[in-house]
Amino acid sequence: MSDSIPNLLIYLIIAGLSVAYFIFRKKATSPGLSEEMADVQNAAAEGFGASEQVFPPSAEFVAKARVKGMDGYKKLYRESIEHPEKFWADEAKELTWFEPWTKVLDESKKPFFKWFVDGKTNICYNCIDAQIKKGLGEKVAIVFEGEPTQNGAATEVRRITYKELLVEVSRFANVLKELGLQKGDTVAIYMPMVPELAFAVLACARIGVVHSVVFGGFSAESIRDRVNDAKSKAVITMDGGYRRGKFLALKQTVDEAVQDCPTCERVLVLQRHAGKPDAACAMKAGRDVWYHDVASKVSSDCPAVWQESNEMLFLLYTSGSTGKPKGIIHGTGGYMLQAYTTNKYVFDLRNDDLFWCTADVGWVTGHTYVVYGPLLNGASVLMYEGAPDAPDYSRFWKIVEDHKVTVFYTAPTAIRAFMKWGDEWVKKHNLSSLRLLGSVGEPINPEAWLWYHRNIGAERCPIVDTWWQTETGGHMITPIPGCTPTKPGSATLPFFGVDAAVLDEQGNETDSGILAIRKPWPGITQGIFGDEKRYIEAYWSRWNGAYYFPGDGAIKDKDGYLWITGRVDDVVNVSGHRIGTAELEAVFIENAAVAESAVIGVKHELKGQGLMAFVILKSAAAKTVNEETLAKTLNGMVDTKIGKFARPERIVFVSDLPKTRSGKIMRRLLRDISEGRELGNVSTLADPAVVESIRNKFNNK
Ligand code: PRX
């Protein structure tokens, strides 16, 4: 008995300390930390970087893998960092160049890097013609499944061989030429996920026309802004496409958009569903043409033009920390190599693979891992038009079983939806064809990782959690399957040639801070279209320009593994869609009743992050307005100005916002309130009472 009292005391002290530790960890931040570092610390408190579980690659996988074991990875990685020019030149030689480069990397205009200077190539040629030359002409390049079903079976399945792809793409390129488009012109593409979208992209590349794909969920105003910014000469669209059983008309949205697009001379319209009344399109004479009308008259032979490696291949708009989306520029040769090598090593693609990346071609993942990367590797790629829950929750798994998909690449938000829908939908199907799984777009929570591992991968398939961005062109931090032991929730280690570091604000290496990349890599963006200054300011102005700043926080664990904690700038990742909070704020301020607003990203069970809007009304409006009605109006404005996917979870009307004495909104405090955390450091607030009133309003709903 006398012994047990000290034991009890010790136990109580330990328990007390643990509780104190837990409270300390739960408490948002320590004083003096910047907003960015506070975000990373919050993530650390929530368990990022803490998992001790390690999953080595299976012996079965290692036996076949291209790079074997960590020794294999380390050797190649070391070579790629110590002799990057040699490493990348060796890789580039696996592709076709019409004329050799004179210099692998030109850094003289840093941060506008040039790769494979003077080298002449064509990415479309490498994707198609080169594969046919290798004897893959009869191989299926694209397997397509449309969304509509009858008695549970897809009504439209197409298999397009490399030879057929060449015919389709060449004909498409000739149609573009008929419309007067030439090398160096830009066209916008607004289409559903059908093979013709891939044809359109490849046809542009074939003749040196720059493509600017706009995701089909964007509104007319978003298309307009992108067409105008890029000075696109034409828009390629379709009557519509299927999504959750509905036919979504796209051409009408384009009509609305191009009314205010002075540079857009032509609209090329493809037909998804001939004769369907809601697919009818009003065709404006002199501007609009049906694709099939022109296609029937042109040849299906079109030589690929030679592109200097640094000529522009595409523009892709993405959100940043201001209200105006950025036109991210990608060149030809460097991007091609990033797409090629990452597909080769990270998906370990081989001749008998059927690769399915579920992303829409409207986003960068679809560019690099639906169209370019798999075709550059001579793989077969699956394209599915519709939603994962159409006609029921098992659609994806039925597709995997029916087509024997071997490599499957999706987003954490989709995985969380599958978890919610229940395992029975998965169990109905035989997924034994799968050998490798991938995740992309946002941090994957360990719970989702483990579910994916067990239920989809049968504890057999490695998972590659790939961190990268529109700006990087391809994977940057990722396991190499067959080499890297994985930890649920960690994107693990840098890809070849990627010199990654975690830094504090001063540029010192740290364990938890901001992700930074030291050396240029082939897929690096060539800048922001029409705004060199913004490119330098957004990505290269910190740490004396010595590092690329991607905008993400990261934790480095004891094994050097990287855990991406999420954005540290004012960009929010909603279901893997990047949305700038300033874009929503710019929408709200257009409403006459709104004085000011602050939009933040908050944790969301399914979407990863959701948007939360805090809106101050002008004093006259505040007295009369019905908040519910106004919230509906504001949501409607988001739909028309950006797209439905950018709607906030909730709009909270408040009388003030937490600001520093210099007037800067302290969004971190709004996040603390929204996520139910104890408030972080409030000593810099001009009026500490404001947060209490916001908290009350928030909690009362
Ligand atoms: O925050 C990171 C997150 O997505 C951002 C890039 O978004 P976007 O340019 O639209 O490209 C998405 C597809 C690559 C990054 O800054 N992100 C992407 N992949 C991951 C990720 N965050 C954590 N883990 C990932 N695997």
XYZ file of C-alpha atoms and ligand atoms in Angstrom:
727
model
C 0.000 0.000 0.000
C 2.722 2.467 1.014
C 4.399 1.739 -2.348
C 1.326 2.466 -4.349
C 0.949 6.083 -3.130
C 4.180 7.339 -4.775
C 3.221 5.283 -7.841
C -0.110 6.984 -7.926
C 1.569 10.375 -7.551
C 3.951 9.603 -10.371
C 1.028 8.434 -12.456
C -0.890 11.638 -11.702
C 2.125 13.802 -12.566
C 2.610 11.970 -15.855
C -1.087 12.226 -16.660
C -1.043 15.920 -15.768
C 1.957 16.543 -17.957
C 0.357 14.653 -20.826
C -2.808 16.720 -20.548
C -0.742 19.911 -20.400
C 1.214 18.753 -23.434
C -1.973 17.948 -25.258
C -3.464 21.345 -24.409
C -0.263 23.014 -25.507
C -0.376 21.136 -28.791
C -4.039 21.934 -29.303
C -3.406 25.596 -28.630
C -2.968 27.080 -32.008
C 0.299 28.937 -31.963
C 3.023 30.507 -29.939
C 3.432 34.265 -29.950
C 5.624 35.798 -32.586
C 5.016 33.216 -35.287
C 4.022 34.298 -38.762
C 0.661 33.176 -40.121
C 2.430 30.662 -42.348
C 4.455 29.039 -39.617
C 1.377 29.037 -37.389
C -0.470 27.021 -40.034
C 2.290 24.436 -40.125
C 2.373 24.249 -36.353
C -1.354 23.671 -36.246
C -0.905 20.849 -38.715
C 1.855 19.353 -36.584
C -0.449 19.557 -33.580
C -3.023 17.624 -35.526
C -0.661 14.763 -36.128
C 1.069 15.498 -39.429
C 4.411 13.807 -39.482
C 3.578 11.692 -36.457
C 2.686 8.310 -37.956
C 5.219 5.611 -37.229
C 3.684 3.064 -39.583
C 5.932 2.069 -42.440
C 4.930 -0.036 -45.416
C 7.806 -1.522 -47.408
C 7.087 -2.354 -51.049
C 5.984 -5.940 -51.551
C 8.563 -8.441 -52.807
C 6.255 -9.141 -55.749
C 6.373 -5.497 -56.776
C 10.098 -5.117 -56.219
C 10.834 -8.145 -58.377
C 9.373 -6.422 -61.426
C 10.078 -2.782 -60.621
C 12.165 -0.558 -62.861
C 14.230 0.865 -60.000
C 14.911 -1.605 -57.241
C 15.133 -0.855 -53.562
C 16.198 2.271 -51.727
C 19.748 1.777 -52.915
C 18.528 2.030 -56.486
C 16.590 5.192 -55.694
C 19.439 6.784 -53.753
C 21.943 6.126 -56.503
C 19.784 7.646 -59.220
C 18.744 10.523 -56.963
C 22.356 11.345 -56.145
C 23.293 11.330 -59.830
C 20.325 13.572 -60.658
C 21.329 16.143 -58.036
C 25.090 16.033 -58.548
C 25.007 15.924 -62.351
C 21.558 17.179 -63.320
C 22.475 18.036 -66.895
C 23.837 14.583 -67.569
C 20.953 12.901 -65.796
C 18.300 14.806 -67.744
C 20.125 14.588 -71.059
C 20.275 10.803 -70.684
C 16.563 10.686 -69.963
C 15.760 13.067 -72.824
C 17.587 10.820 -75.278
C 14.817 8.258 -74.790
C 12.505 10.692 -76.623
C 12.579 11.793 -80.255
C 14.273 15.080 -81.140
C 14.354 16.333 -84.718
C 17.385 18.448 -83.940
C 19.648 18.083 -80.910
C 19.888 20.688 -78.178
C 23.000 22.823 -77.772
C 22.609 23.318 -74.016
C 20.687 21.221 -71.492
C 19.947 24.035 -69.039
C 20.318 27.757 -69.497
C 20.063 29.578 -66.166
C 21.197 32.965 -67.444
C 17.728 34.500 -67.151
C 16.876 32.894 -63.825
C 14.070 32.331 -62.781
C 13.085 31.972 -66.426
C 14.936 28.752 -67.094
C 15.422 27.231 -70.505
C 15.760 23.493 -71.008
C 17.279 21.759 -74.037
C 18.028 25.029 -75.793
C 17.769 24.839 -79.609
C 16.498 21.252 -79.421
C 13.636 20.694 -81.865
C 10.882 18.265 -81.060
C 7.127 17.806 -80.973
C 5.305 16.300 -78.018
C 2.402 15.013 -80.115
C 4.880 13.222 -82.374
C 6.462 11.657 -79.301
C 3.062 10.619 -77.940
C 1.781 9.012 -81.123
C 4.069 8.723 -84.174
C 7.058 7.597 -82.128
C 4.963 4.844 -80.506
C 3.785 3.636 -83.901
C 7.411 3.574 -85.057
C 8.189 1.398 -82.046
C 5.582 -1.065 -83.276
C 2.724 -0.053 -80.984
C 0.381 1.044 -83.794
C -2.194 -1.646 -83.084
C -2.002 -1.160 -79.345
C -4.927 0.548 -77.639
C -3.940 4.070 -76.652
C -7.251 5.214 -75.159
C -10.063 3.175 -73.663
C -13.093 5.380 -73.241
C -16.235 4.787 -71.270
C -19.095 7.277 -71.461
C -21.257 7.844 -68.422
C -24.703 6.660 -69.655
C -25.646 3.063 -68.806
C -28.430 0.670 -69.661
C -29.241 -2.230 -67.331
C -26.066 -1.426 -65.460
C -23.771 -1.620 -68.503
C -22.066 1.334 -70.168
C -23.695 2.158 -73.489
C -20.530 3.624 -74.953
C -17.119 2.022 -74.811
C -14.472 2.930 -77.366
C -10.996 1.567 -77.865
C -8.714 3.783 -79.912
C -5.418 2.352 -81.101
C -2.276 4.436 -81.572
C -2.789 4.258 -85.354
C -6.371 5.426 -85.011
C -5.272 8.143 -82.648
C -2.838 9.400 -85.258
C -5.645 9.644 -87.820
C -8.019 11.415 -85.407
C -5.425 13.869 -84.154
C -4.046 14.640 -87.613
C -7.528 15.271 -88.948
C -8.285 17.484 -85.959
C -5.087 19.437 -86.577
C -6.106 19.976 -90.201
C -9.495 21.252 -89.047
C -7.719 23.780 -86.844
C -5.644 24.859 -89.826
C -8.825 25.220 -91.904
C -10.052 27.639 -89.289
C -6.957 29.710 -89.899
C -5.098 28.731 -86.747
C -1.322 28.706 -86.940
C 1.723 27.926 -84.856
C 1.917 30.364 -81.955
C -1.844 31.108 -81.796
C -3.716 30.244 -78.630
C -7.052 28.427 -78.393
C -9.228 27.753 -75.386
C -10.736 24.282 -74.973
C -13.938 23.769 -72.971
C -15.071 20.182 -73.238
C -16.298 17.161 -71.292
C -14.005 14.206 -70.505
C -14.262 12.469 -73.858
C -11.485 11.273 -76.191
C -12.090 14.288 -78.427
C -10.724 16.434 -75.610
C -7.455 14.515 -75.811
C -7.563 14.754 -79.621
C -8.010 18.523 -79.372
C -5.075 18.951 -77.005
C -2.809 16.714 -79.090
C -3.901 18.363 -82.350
C -2.927 21.768 -80.998
C 0.442 20.412 -79.921
C 0.947 18.820 -83.310
C 0.837 22.155 -85.119
C 2.282 24.368 -82.409
C -1.008 25.985 -81.388
C -0.976 26.780 -77.673
C -3.862 25.158 -75.809
C -5.548 26.683 -72.809
C -7.946 24.118 -71.394
C -10.683 25.507 -69.165
C -12.241 22.973 -66.785
C -15.867 22.212 -67.776
C -17.146 23.298 -64.332
C -16.094 26.924 -64.839
C -18.729 29.567 -65.559
C -19.067 31.730 -68.671
C -17.341 34.635 -66.944
C -14.357 32.474 -66.035
C -14.059 31.297 -69.639
C -14.292 34.906 -70.806
C -11.519 36.055 -68.493
C -9.242 33.201 -69.560
C -9.919 33.706 -73.274
C -9.240 37.417 -72.971
C -6.119 37.089 -70.856
C -4.586 34.553 -73.253
C -5.899 36.410 -76.333
C -7.272 33.108 -77.571
C -8.265 33.179 -81.219
C -10.781 30.368 -80.959
C -12.667 28.192 -78.520
C -13.085 24.474 -79.051
C -16.163 23.086 -77.338
C -18.840 20.413 -77.535
C -22.621 20.486 -77.448
C -22.325 18.987 -73.978
C -21.470 15.963 -71.895
C -22.977 13.615 -69.318
C -22.634 14.094 -65.596
C -24.714 12.212 -63.030
C -27.283 11.276 -65.652
C -27.777 14.828 -66.850
C -26.687 16.293 -70.152
C -24.722 19.443 -69.378
C -24.815 21.829 -72.294
C -21.447 23.490 -72.786
C -21.779 25.384 -76.050
C -24.381 27.721 -74.515
C -21.940 28.662 -71.793
C -19.292 29.357 -74.415
C -21.780 31.544 -76.361
C -22.332 33.618 -73.251
C -18.591 33.867 -72.628
C -17.381 34.842 -76.065
C -19.815 37.737 -76.468
C -17.156 39.746 -74.694
C -14.060 38.186 -76.231
C -12.778 40.425 -79.015
C -9.875 38.117 -79.952
C -12.030 35.004 -80.330
C -12.874 34.711 -84.000
C -14.053 31.120 -84.206
C -15.932 28.587 -82.097
C -15.422 24.991 -83.135
C -18.216 22.734 -81.918
C -18.004 18.972 -81.587
C -21.032 16.777 -81.273
C -21.479 14.466 -78.321
C -25.067 13.547 -78.937
C -26.521 14.127 -82.404
C -30.249 14.688 -82.459
C -30.643 15.194 -78.726
C -32.941 18.216 -78.252
C -31.080 19.646 -75.251
C -27.840 19.303 -77.205
C -29.075 21.695 -79.890
C -26.670 24.561 -80.452
C -27.358 27.971 -81.859
C -24.595 28.462 -84.426
C -23.505 32.012 -85.122
C -22.781 32.426 -88.816
C -19.200 33.334 -89.636
C -18.010 32.407 -86.143
C -19.283 28.944 -85.239
C -18.578 25.768 -87.167
C -19.451 22.153 -86.559
C -16.361 20.038 -86.319
C -17.848 17.240 -88.435
C -18.650 19.650 -91.280
C -15.006 20.637 -91.625
C -13.542 17.257 -90.687
C -15.301 15.526 -93.537
C -13.431 17.753 -96.007
C -9.880 17.657 -94.686
C -7.112 15.111 -94.958
C -6.185 12.844 -92.098
C -2.515 13.359 -92.733
C -0.783 16.206 -90.947
C 2.938 16.345 -90.237
C 3.989 17.477 -86.779
C 5.694 20.890 -86.725
C 9.108 21.251 -85.144
C 9.007 23.156 -81.903
C 12.031 24.646 -80.260
C 12.134 23.089 -76.813
C 11.228 26.342 -75.062
C 8.324 27.311 -77.284
C 5.029 27.441 -75.483
C 3.023 24.223 -75.376
C 0.134 25.269 -73.180
C -1.323 27.721 -70.748
C -3.276 26.574 -67.757
C -4.952 29.020 -65.429
C -4.683 28.460 -61.724
C -5.493 30.408 -58.600
C -3.062 32.472 -56.617
C -3.251 34.884 -53.763
C -4.897 37.688 -55.736
C -8.323 37.768 -57.350
C -6.895 37.221 -60.825
C -6.037 33.656 -61.864
C -2.554 33.111 -63.283
C -1.926 31.768 -66.771
C 0.805 29.245 -66.030
C 3.032 28.753 -69.062
C 4.552 25.419 -69.947
C 7.121 24.933 -72.650
C 7.646 21.899 -74.820
C 10.828 19.923 -74.197
C 11.244 20.309 -70.441
C 7.591 19.661 -69.713
C 7.637 16.649 -72.029
C 10.530 15.178 -70.107
C 8.883 15.759 -66.720
C 5.704 14.076 -67.974
C 7.668 11.200 -69.471
C 10.035 10.439 -66.605
C 7.508 10.797 -63.798
C 5.128 8.434 -65.553
C 7.939 6.029 -66.175
C 9.355 5.938 -62.665
C 6.431 6.849 -60.413
C 3.815 4.729 -62.144
C 6.426 2.270 -63.339
C 4.387 2.022 -66.530
C 4.885 -1.008 -68.702
C 3.555 -2.369 -71.934
C 0.681 -4.305 -70.411
C -0.575 -1.569 -68.117
C -3.951 0.087 -68.327
C -3.498 3.343 -66.509
C -6.443 5.258 -65.107
C -6.006 8.749 -63.750
C -9.454 9.955 -62.724
C -8.621 13.668 -63.034
C -10.309 15.894 -65.574
C -8.122 17.139 -68.418
C -9.247 20.610 -67.320
C -6.660 20.433 -64.527
C -2.933 19.880 -64.741
C -3.212 16.291 -63.512
C -5.273 15.517 -66.585
C -2.734 17.198 -68.858
C 0.256 15.301 -67.518
C -1.280 12.003 -66.425
C -4.265 11.478 -68.720
C -2.907 12.794 -71.992
C 0.795 13.422 -72.280
C 2.610 11.234 -69.749
C 0.955 7.871 -70.404
C 1.098 8.279 -74.197
C 4.755 9.318 -74.058
C 5.300 5.964 -72.385
C 3.271 4.037 -74.960
C 0.755 3.012 -72.306
C -2.970 2.421 -72.611
C -4.931 5.045 -70.765
C -8.510 4.939 -69.572
C -10.812 7.934 -69.831
C -14.170 7.958 -68.086
C -16.611 10.726 -68.781
C -18.732 10.917 -65.696
C -19.185 10.809 -61.948
C -18.096 8.033 -59.572
C -21.658 7.661 -58.268
C -23.439 7.286 -61.603
C -25.528 5.157 -61.738
C -24.407 3.946 -58.297
C -21.473 4.076 -55.890
C -19.705 1.135 -57.481
C -19.131 2.711 -60.887
C -15.360 3.164 -60.524
C -14.847 -0.385 -59.296
C -16.975 -1.778 -62.086
C -14.773 0.104 -64.551
C -11.619 -1.286 -62.923
C -13.005 -4.822 -63.146
C -14.464 -4.540 -66.661
C -11.355 -3.062 -68.227
C -8.763 -4.621 -65.918
C -7.191 -1.350 -64.860
C -3.711 -1.931 -63.456
C -2.664 1.499 -62.177
C -5.237 3.763 -60.539
C -4.585 7.396 -59.630
C -7.142 9.531 -57.811
C -7.608 12.257 -55.203
C -8.004 11.945 -51.422
C -11.380 13.683 -51.617
C -12.658 10.831 -53.817
C -11.194 8.246 -51.435
C -13.000 9.849 -48.510
C -16.249 9.730 -50.488
C -15.716 6.008 -51.196
C -15.143 5.430 -47.472
C -18.363 7.216 -46.657
C -20.356 5.283 -49.234
C -19.324 1.996 -47.643
C -17.086 -0.956 -48.433
C -19.892 -3.049 -49.919
C -19.700 -1.101 -53.194
C -16.059 -2.010 -53.535
C -16.477 -5.642 -52.507
C -18.909 -6.287 -55.334
C -16.055 -6.120 -57.794
C -12.885 -7.987 -58.557
C -10.012 -5.515 -58.310
C -7.217 -8.042 -58.651
C -5.934 -6.410 -61.869
C -4.676 -3.424 -59.828
C -0.970 -3.350 -59.031
C -0.312 0.258 -58.078
C -2.347 3.105 -56.588
C -1.747 6.837 -56.557
C -3.032 9.876 -54.713
C -2.806 13.534 -55.708
C -4.197 16.996 -55.171
C -4.168 17.488 -51.414
C -2.690 15.928 -48.310
C -4.110 12.451 -47.770
C -5.148 11.756 -44.199
C -3.674 8.498 -42.851
C -7.151 7.057 -42.303
C -8.000 7.479 -46.003
C -4.564 6.144 -46.978
C -5.108 2.991 -44.908
C -8.603 2.472 -46.288
C -7.242 2.813 -49.831
C -4.420 0.412 -49.010
C -6.723 -2.244 -47.554
C -9.892 -1.960 -49.583
C -8.636 -1.026 -53.022
C -5.045 -2.204 -52.908
C -5.749 -5.416 -50.963
C -2.638 -4.571 -48.894
C -0.659 -5.570 -51.966
C -0.450 -2.466 -54.157
C 2.033 0.263 -53.264
C 0.508 3.732 -52.900
C 2.307 6.689 -54.434
C 1.210 9.928 -52.753
C 2.450 12.461 -55.281
C 2.949 16.103 -54.365
C 3.223 18.583 -57.211
C 1.478 21.591 -58.750
C 0.296 23.179 -61.985
C 3.549 25.144 -61.925
C 5.810 22.116 -61.562
C 4.423 20.274 -64.588
C 4.768 16.849 -62.970
C 5.486 14.967 -59.753
C 8.025 16.508 -57.364
C 7.751 14.654 -54.064
C 6.649 11.079 -54.283
C 7.569 7.543 -53.413
C 9.129 5.469 -56.169
C 7.224 2.170 -56.058
C 9.474 -0.774 -55.530
C 11.915 1.473 -53.689
C 10.434 3.809 -51.135
C 8.880 2.398 -47.973
C 5.709 4.450 -47.521
C 4.142 6.086 -44.487
C 0.413 6.860 -44.594
C 0.028 10.613 -45.085
C 3.534 11.378 -46.278
C 4.490 12.131 -49.883
C 7.866 10.753 -48.735
C 10.954 11.852 -50.693
C 11.871 14.070 -53.636
C 11.688 12.809 -57.194
C 14.886 12.702 -59.248
C 16.388 16.127 -59.792
C 14.216 17.749 -57.128
C 16.295 19.430 -54.465
C 13.698 20.058 -51.764
C 14.157 21.723 -48.386
C 11.987 22.800 -45.463
C 12.831 26.351 -44.408
C 11.836 28.947 -41.871
C 11.151 32.538 -42.879
C 14.840 33.395 -42.717
C 15.785 30.569 -45.034
C 17.243 28.277 -42.377
C 16.554 24.583 -42.683
C 14.014 23.415 -40.129
C 11.854 20.402 -39.361
C 8.575 22.167 -39.730
C 8.211 25.155 -41.980
C 7.795 26.036 -45.617
C 8.565 23.816 -48.558
C 11.221 25.192 -50.899
C 12.895 23.866 -54.051
C 16.499 24.752 -54.733
C 17.322 23.709 -58.279
C 15.294 24.081 -61.459
C 13.724 20.896 -62.827
C 12.695 20.271 -66.447
C 8.939 20.707 -65.918
C 9.197 24.059 -64.175
C 6.786 26.673 -65.472
C 8.164 29.300 -67.801
C 6.240 31.967 -65.921
C 2.870 33.643 -65.775
C 1.440 34.695 -69.113
C 1.793 38.446 -69.568
C 3.052 39.037 -66.041
C 6.744 38.335 -65.484
C 6.758 40.495 -62.386
C 4.007 38.515 -60.707
C 5.890 35.297 -61.399
C 9.014 36.602 -59.705
C 7.078 38.060 -56.795
C 4.875 35.026 -56.193
C 7.490 32.293 -56.462
C 10.985 33.753 -56.258
C 10.910 36.765 -53.978
C 11.598 34.984 -50.682
C 14.892 33.758 -49.438
C 16.705 36.167 -51.790
C 15.518 34.340 -54.849
C 17.553 31.272 -53.979
C 14.536 28.942 -53.833
C 11.250 28.351 -55.579
C 8.373 28.946 -53.135
C 5.462 26.604 -53.898
C 3.112 27.973 -51.218
C 2.914 24.798 -49.119
C 3.907 24.050 -45.562
C 5.887 20.911 -44.810
C 7.249 18.815 -41.995
C 10.409 16.760 -42.317
C 10.463 13.742 -40.035
C 13.450 11.912 -38.565
C 13.825 9.806 -41.719
C 13.843 12.894 -43.936
C 10.322 12.104 -45.146
C 8.247 15.098 -46.182
C 4.714 15.618 -44.949
C 2.918 18.344 -46.848
C 0.643 20.199 -44.465
C -1.301 22.267 -47.020
C -1.183 25.773 -48.432
C 0.332 28.549 -46.391
C -0.826 31.299 -48.750
C -4.376 32.447 -49.447
C -5.143 29.525 -51.703
C -7.565 26.845 -50.616
C -7.707 23.307 -51.930
C -11.370 22.327 -52.171
C -11.672 18.699 -53.278
C -8.283 19.166 -54.912
C -9.499 22.286 -56.782
C -7.344 25.269 -56.118
C -9.331 28.409 -55.286
C -7.930 31.773 -54.244
C -9.794 33.315 -51.324
C -9.312 36.707 -52.980
C -11.298 35.468 -55.987
C -14.369 34.951 -53.815
C -13.824 38.205 -51.978
C -13.741 39.979 -55.352
C -17.109 38.403 -56.189
C -18.761 39.417 -52.895
C -17.632 43.026 -53.046
C -19.563 43.449 -56.275
C -22.782 43.132 -54.309
C -24.011 46.582 -53.265
C -24.820 45.445 -49.711
C -21.308 44.143 -48.987
C -18.694 46.378 -47.365
C -15.906 43.834 -46.941
C -15.301 40.136 -46.640
C -12.695 37.594 -45.631
C -12.728 34.081 -47.036
C -10.716 31.304 -45.447
C -10.149 27.596 -45.902
C -11.363 25.301 -43.139
C -11.094 21.574 -42.615
C -13.805 19.587 -44.383
C -14.462 15.911 -43.805
C -14.899 15.051 -47.483
C -13.431 17.904 -49.460
C -10.248 18.219 -47.427
C -10.869 21.913 -47.183
C -13.998 23.976 -47.589
C -14.433 27.724 -47.889
C -15.864 29.813 -45.096
C -16.858 33.406 -45.803
C -17.126 36.196 -43.246
C -18.964 39.160 -44.707
C -19.456 42.674 -43.333
C -22.467 44.545 -44.656
C -22.657 48.261 -45.308
C -24.409 49.850 -42.350
C -27.589 50.749 -44.256
C -27.883 47.207 -45.641
C -27.126 45.622 -42.275
C -30.362 47.072 -40.891
C -32.669 45.860 -43.616
C -31.192 42.841 -45.297
C -32.386 39.275 -44.826
C -29.196 37.311 -44.277
C -30.506 34.061 -45.695
C -31.658 35.709 -48.918
C -28.410 37.599 -49.296
C -26.375 34.428 -48.736
C -28.315 32.800 -51.587
C -27.641 35.798 -53.809
C -23.934 35.726 -52.992
C -23.763 31.990 -53.707
C -25.483 32.599 -57.029
C -22.861 35.210 -57.826
C -20.108 32.677 -57.126
C -21.825 30.242 -59.517
C -21.914 32.730 -62.359
C -18.578 34.381 -61.790
C -16.451 31.336 -60.983
C -18.410 28.084 -60.956
C -20.546 26.066 -58.525
C -17.539 24.168 -57.214
C -16.265 27.400 -55.607
C -19.320 27.974 -53.385
C -18.475 28.539 -49.725
C -19.729 26.100 -47.099
C -21.191 28.932 -45.137
C -21.460 32.699 -45.253
C -21.367 34.327 -41.818
C -22.434 37.958 -41.601
C -20.347 39.788 -39.033
C -20.053 43.376 -37.914
C -16.260 43.465 -37.982
C -13.210 41.418 -38.919
C -10.134 40.733 -36.786
C -7.448 43.123 -37.979
C -3.998 44.136 -36.946
C -3.361 47.774 -36.121
C -2.138 48.258 -39.665
C -5.449 46.944 -41.012
C -4.402 43.457 -42.145
C -7.076 40.805 -41.655
C -5.871 38.041 -39.319
C -7.324 35.090 -41.183
C -5.623 32.667 -38.834
C -7.989 33.768 -36.066
C -10.972 33.201 -38.328
C -9.630 29.711 -38.971
C -9.210 29.121 -35.236
C -12.829 30.172 -34.667
C -14.153 28.067 -37.550
C -12.257 24.952 -36.513
C -13.153 25.352 -32.838
C -9.585 25.894 -31.699
C -8.357 28.004 -28.882
C -7.319 31.338 -30.352
C -3.708 31.823 -31.256
C -1.756 34.924 -30.458
C -4.146 37.909 -30.350
C -1.709 40.510 -29.074
C -1.454 42.245 -32.441
C -5.205 42.684 -32.806
C -6.429 46.272 -32.998
C -9.615 45.362 -31.136
C -9.558 42.032 -29.277
C -13.323 42.207 -28.624
C -13.997 41.628 -32.321
C -13.063 37.951 -32.246
C -15.472 37.244 -29.415
C -18.359 38.773 -31.307
C -17.435 36.791 -34.426
C -17.152 33.622 -32.414
C -20.608 34.176 -30.938
C -22.104 34.840 -34.322
C -20.355 31.796 -35.768
C -21.505 29.467 -33.010
C -25.089 30.665 -32.988
C -25.324 29.972 -36.677
O -1.166 22.343 -51.867
C -0.618 21.413 -52.752
C -1.705 20.471 -53.216
O -2.203 20.994 -54.421
C -1.491 22.189 -54.761
C -1.338 22.285 -56.246
O -2.589 22.412 -56.835
P -2.727 22.360 -58.398
O -1.756 23.292 -59.002
O -4.152 22.565 -58.732
O -2.292 20.913 -58.788
C -3.005 19.837 -58.273
C -2.460 18.556 -58.825
C -1.023 18.389 -58.748
C -0.193 22.066 -54.037
O 0.415 23.317 -53.852
N -1.219 19.109 -53.429
C -1.091 18.484 -54.612
N -0.697 17.208 -54.410
C -0.550 17.040 -53.093
C -0.877 18.247 -52.465
N -0.799 18.398 -51.130
C -0.392 17.333 -50.405
N -0.081 16.139 -50.931
C -0.157 15.934 -52.264
N 0.135 14.744 -52.753
